[in-house]
Tab-separated table of C-alpha atoms and ligand atoms in Angstrom:
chain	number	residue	atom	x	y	z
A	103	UNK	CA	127.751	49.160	92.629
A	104	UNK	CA	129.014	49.072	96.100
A	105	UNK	CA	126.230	48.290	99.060
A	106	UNK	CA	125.380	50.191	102.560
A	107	UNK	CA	123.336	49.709	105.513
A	108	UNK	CA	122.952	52.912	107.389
A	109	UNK	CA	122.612	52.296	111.316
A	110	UNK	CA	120.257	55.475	113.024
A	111	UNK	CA	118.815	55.897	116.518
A	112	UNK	CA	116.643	59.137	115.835
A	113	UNK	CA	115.858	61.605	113.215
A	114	UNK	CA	118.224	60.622	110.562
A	115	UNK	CA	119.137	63.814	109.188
A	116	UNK	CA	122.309	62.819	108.452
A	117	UNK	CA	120.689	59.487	106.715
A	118	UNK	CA	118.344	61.645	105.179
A	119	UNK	CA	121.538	63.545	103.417
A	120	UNK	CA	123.084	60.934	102.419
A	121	UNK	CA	119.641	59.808	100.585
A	122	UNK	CA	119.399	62.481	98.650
A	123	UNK	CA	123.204	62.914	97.581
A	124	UNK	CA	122.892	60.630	94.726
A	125	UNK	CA	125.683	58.486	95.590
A	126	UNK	CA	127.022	55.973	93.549
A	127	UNK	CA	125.825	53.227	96.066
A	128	UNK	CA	122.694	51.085	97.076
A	129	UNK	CA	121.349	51.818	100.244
A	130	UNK	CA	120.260	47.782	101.355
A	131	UNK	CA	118.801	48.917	104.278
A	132	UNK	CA	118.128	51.727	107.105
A	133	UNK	CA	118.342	49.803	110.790
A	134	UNK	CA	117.284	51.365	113.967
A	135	UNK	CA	118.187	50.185	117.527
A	136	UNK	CA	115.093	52.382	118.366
A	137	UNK	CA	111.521	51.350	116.860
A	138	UNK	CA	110.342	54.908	117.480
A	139	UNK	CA	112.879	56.351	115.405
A	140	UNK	CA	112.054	59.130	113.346
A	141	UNK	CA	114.652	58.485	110.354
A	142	UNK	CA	112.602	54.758	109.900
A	143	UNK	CA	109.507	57.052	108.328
A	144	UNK	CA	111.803	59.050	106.241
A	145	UNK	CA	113.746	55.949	105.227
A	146	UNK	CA	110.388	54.645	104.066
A	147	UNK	CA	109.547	56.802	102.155
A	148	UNK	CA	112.980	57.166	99.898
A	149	UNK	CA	111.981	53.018	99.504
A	150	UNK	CA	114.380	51.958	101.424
A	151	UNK	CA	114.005	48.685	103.376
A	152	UNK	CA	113.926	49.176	107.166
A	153	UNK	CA	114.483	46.830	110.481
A	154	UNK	CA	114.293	47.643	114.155
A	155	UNK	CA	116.729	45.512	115.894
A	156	UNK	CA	115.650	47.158	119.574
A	157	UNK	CA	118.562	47.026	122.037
A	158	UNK	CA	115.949	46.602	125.230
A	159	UNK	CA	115.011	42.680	123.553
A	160	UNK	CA	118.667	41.911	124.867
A	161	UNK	CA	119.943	40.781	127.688
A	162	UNK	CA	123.720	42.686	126.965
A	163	UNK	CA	125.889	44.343	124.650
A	164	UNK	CA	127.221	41.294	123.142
A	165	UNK	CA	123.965	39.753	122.637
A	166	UNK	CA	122.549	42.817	120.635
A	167	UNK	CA	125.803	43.368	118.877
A	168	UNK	CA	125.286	39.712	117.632
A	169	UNK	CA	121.652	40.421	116.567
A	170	UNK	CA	122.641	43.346	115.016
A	171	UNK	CA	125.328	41.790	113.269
A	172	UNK	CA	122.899	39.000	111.491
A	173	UNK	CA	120.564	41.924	110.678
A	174	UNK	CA	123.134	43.825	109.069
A	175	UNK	CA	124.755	40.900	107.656
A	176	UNK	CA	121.272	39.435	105.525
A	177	UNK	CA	122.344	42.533	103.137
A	178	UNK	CA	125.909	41.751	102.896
A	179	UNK	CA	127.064	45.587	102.407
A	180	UNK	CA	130.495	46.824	101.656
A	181	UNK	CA	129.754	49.399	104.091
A	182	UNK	CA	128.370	50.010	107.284
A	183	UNK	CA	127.158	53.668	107.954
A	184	UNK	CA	126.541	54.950	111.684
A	185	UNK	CA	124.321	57.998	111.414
A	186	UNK	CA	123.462	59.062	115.105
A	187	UNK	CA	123.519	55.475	116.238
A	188	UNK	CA	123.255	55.820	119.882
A	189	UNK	CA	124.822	52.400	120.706
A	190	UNK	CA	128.572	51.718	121.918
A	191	UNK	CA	129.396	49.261	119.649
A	192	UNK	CA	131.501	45.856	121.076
A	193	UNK	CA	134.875	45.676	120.055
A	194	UNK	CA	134.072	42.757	118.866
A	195	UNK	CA	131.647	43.985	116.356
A	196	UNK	CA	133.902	46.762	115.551
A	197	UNK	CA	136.407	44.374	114.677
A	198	UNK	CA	133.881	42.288	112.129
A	199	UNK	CA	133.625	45.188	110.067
A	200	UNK	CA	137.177	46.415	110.507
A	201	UNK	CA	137.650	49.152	107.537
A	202	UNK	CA	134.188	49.118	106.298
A	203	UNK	CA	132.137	50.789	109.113
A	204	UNK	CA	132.481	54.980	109.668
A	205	UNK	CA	130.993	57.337	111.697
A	206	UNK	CA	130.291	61.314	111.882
A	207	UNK	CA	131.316	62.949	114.709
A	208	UNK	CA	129.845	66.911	115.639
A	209	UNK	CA	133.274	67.782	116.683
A	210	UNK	CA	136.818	68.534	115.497
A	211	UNK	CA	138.297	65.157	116.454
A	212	UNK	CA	140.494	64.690	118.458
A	213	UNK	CA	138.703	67.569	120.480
A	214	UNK	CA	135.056	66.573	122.316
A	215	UNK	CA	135.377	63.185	121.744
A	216	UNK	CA	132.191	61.672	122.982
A	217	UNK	CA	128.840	63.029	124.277
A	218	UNK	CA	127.509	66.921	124.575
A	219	UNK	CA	130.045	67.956	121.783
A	220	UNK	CA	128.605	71.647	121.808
A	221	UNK	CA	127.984	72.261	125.026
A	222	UNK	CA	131.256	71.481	126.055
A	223	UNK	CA	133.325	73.834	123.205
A	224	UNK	CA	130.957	76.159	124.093
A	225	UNK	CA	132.246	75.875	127.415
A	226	UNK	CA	135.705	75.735	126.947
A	227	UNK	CA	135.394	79.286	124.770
A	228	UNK	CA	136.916	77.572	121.803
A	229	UNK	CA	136.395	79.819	118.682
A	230	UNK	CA	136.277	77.480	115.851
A	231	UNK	CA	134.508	74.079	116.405
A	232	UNK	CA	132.964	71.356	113.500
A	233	UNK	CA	132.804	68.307	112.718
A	234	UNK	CA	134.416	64.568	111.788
A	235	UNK	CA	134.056	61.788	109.439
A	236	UNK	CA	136.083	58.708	110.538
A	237	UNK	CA	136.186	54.981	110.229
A	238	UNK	CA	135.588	53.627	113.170
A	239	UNK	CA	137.975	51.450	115.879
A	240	UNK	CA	137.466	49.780	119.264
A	241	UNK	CA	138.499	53.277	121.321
A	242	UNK	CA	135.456	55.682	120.783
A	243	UNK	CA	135.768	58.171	118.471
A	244	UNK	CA	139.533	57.696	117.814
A	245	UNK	CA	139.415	55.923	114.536
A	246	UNK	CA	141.313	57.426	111.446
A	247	UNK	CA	139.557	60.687	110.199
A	248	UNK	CA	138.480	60.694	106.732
A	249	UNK	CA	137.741	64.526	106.460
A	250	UNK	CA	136.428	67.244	108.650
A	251	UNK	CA	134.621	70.710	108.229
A	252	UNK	CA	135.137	73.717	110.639
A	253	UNK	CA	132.496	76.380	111.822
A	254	UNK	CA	133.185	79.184	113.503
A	255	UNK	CA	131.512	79.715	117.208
A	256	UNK	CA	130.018	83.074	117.385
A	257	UNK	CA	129.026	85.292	119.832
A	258	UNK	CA	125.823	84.653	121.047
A	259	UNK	CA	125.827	80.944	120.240
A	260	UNK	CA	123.636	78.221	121.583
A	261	UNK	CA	123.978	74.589	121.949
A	262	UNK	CA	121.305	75.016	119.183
A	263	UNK	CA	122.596	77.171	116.880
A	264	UNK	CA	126.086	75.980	117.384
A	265	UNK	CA	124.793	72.561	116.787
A	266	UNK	CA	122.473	73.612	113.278
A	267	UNK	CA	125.658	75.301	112.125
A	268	UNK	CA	127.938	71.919	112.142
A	269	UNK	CA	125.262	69.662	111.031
A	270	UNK	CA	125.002	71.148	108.139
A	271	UNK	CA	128.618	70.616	107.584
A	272	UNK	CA	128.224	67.257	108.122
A	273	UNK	CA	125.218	66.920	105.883
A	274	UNK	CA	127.975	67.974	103.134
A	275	UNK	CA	131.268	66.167	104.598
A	276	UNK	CA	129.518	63.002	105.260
A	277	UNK	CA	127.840	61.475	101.871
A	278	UNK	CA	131.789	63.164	100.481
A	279	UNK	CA	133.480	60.222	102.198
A	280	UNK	CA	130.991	57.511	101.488
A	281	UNK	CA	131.017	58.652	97.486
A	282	UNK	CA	135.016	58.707	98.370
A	283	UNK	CA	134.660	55.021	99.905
A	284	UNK	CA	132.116	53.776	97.128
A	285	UNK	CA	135.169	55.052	94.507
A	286	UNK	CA	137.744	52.763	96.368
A	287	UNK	CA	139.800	55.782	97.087
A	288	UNK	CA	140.011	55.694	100.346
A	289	UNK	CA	142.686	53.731	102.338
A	290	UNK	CA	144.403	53.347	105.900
A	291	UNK	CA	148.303	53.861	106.672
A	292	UNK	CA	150.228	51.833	109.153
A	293	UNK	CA	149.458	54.632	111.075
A	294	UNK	CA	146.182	54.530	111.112
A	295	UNK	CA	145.793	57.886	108.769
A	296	UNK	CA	143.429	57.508	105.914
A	297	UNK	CA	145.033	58.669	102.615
A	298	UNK	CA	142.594	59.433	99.820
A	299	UNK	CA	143.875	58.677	96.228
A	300	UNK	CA	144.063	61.153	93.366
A	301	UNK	CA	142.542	64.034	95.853
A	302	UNK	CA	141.903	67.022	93.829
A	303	UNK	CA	142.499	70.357	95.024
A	304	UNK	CA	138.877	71.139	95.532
A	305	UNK	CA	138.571	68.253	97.536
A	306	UNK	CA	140.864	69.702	100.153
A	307	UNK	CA	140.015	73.449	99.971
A	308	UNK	CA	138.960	74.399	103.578
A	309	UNK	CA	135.450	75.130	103.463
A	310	UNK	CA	134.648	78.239	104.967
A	311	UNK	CA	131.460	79.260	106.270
A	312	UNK	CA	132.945	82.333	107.088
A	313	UNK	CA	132.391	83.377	103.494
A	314	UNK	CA	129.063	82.676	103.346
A	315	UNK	CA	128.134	85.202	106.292
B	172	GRF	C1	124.601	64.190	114.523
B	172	GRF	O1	124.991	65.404	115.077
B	172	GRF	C2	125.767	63.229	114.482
B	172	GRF	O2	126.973	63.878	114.292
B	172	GRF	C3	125.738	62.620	115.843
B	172	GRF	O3	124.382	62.476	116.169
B	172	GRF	C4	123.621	63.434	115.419
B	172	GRF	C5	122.634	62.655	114.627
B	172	GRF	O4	121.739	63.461	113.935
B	172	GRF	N1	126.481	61.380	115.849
B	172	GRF	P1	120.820	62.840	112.808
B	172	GRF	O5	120.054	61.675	113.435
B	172	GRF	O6	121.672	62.404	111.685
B	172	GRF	O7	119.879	63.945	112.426
């Protein structure tokens, strides 16, 4: 059964989804740049082995990239699983774990790249906003997109309820890819697109919370 280390700065929703999905894969460990870090408890108590590697014990990026890197590397995972990790990550990290580290974005990549995601469709009026699961690459938030869900914005919306609405999504979309990974059917083009193998047509139905409403 294929390994994972899932990297969180905060509440670990996201972490906490992926939990309870029943993947086909070991979670080695939860690690936290942040000791405070409210997914450690909830980590905890699914039995999952925790560490704090805290990115104020280091002078620079490099040197907590490096001590991240070891931490990560005593579990020797297949895959490396940023879940509201807060950190830019060195490119020379990102290049370590080249094609076995993702990410999940609250936003319709390429759109909102970076921070503020819903504040900023919400200023720019756009009507349909969401969110991104991607491997990740040196440029932020520009590596190939695994899958994505879409949400409508309606009227009335908050950063808050905007934001509830896409996570959500992305506690669905997110433990997809890594069962998707963990299955070996994922894989990168020249391009840089990812092409998953022997997709069924459920697998690419739009889902459509406009349905449910
Ligand atoms: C999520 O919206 C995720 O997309 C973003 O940071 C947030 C983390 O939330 N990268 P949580 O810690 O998983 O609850």
């Amino acid at each position: 059964m294929k390994s994972i280390v899932i990297l969180i700065s905060g509440r670990g929703s996201n972490m906490q989804a992926i939990l309870e999905a029943d993947l086909p894969v070991r979670v080695a460990a939860v690690i936290s740049n942040k000791p405070d870090a409210a997914g450690l408890e909830i980590a905890r108590r699914h039995g999952v082995p925790t560490q704090v590697v805290n990115h104020r014990d280091y002078d620079d990026r490099e040197a907590f990239d490096k001590a991240l890197a070891a931490g990560i590397d005593t579990f020797s995972p297949d895959l490396v699983v940023l879940a509201g990790f807060m950190r830019i990550l060195t490119t020379g990290f990102v290049h370590d774990y080249n094609g076995r580290l993702i990410n999940i974005h609250p936003s319709l990549l390429p759109a909102f790249s970076g921070l503020n995601t819903h504040v900023r469709a919400l200023a720019e009026g756009v009507k349909i906003h969401g969110c991104t699961a991607h491997f990740v690459t040196p440029s932020l938030d520009k590596g190939p997109i695994i899958s994505q869900a879409a949400v409508p914005v309606l009227p009335g919306d908050t950063e808050d309820t905007l934001a509830e609405r896409v996570l959500e999504q992305e506690h669905i979309i997110y433990p997809q890819a890594i069962r998707w990974f963990a299955e070996g059917r994922l894989s990168i083009t020249r391009n840089g697109n990812v092409i998953l193998q022997n997709q069924k047509s459920a697998e690419i139905a739009l889902r459509s919370p406009w349905e449910a409403q």
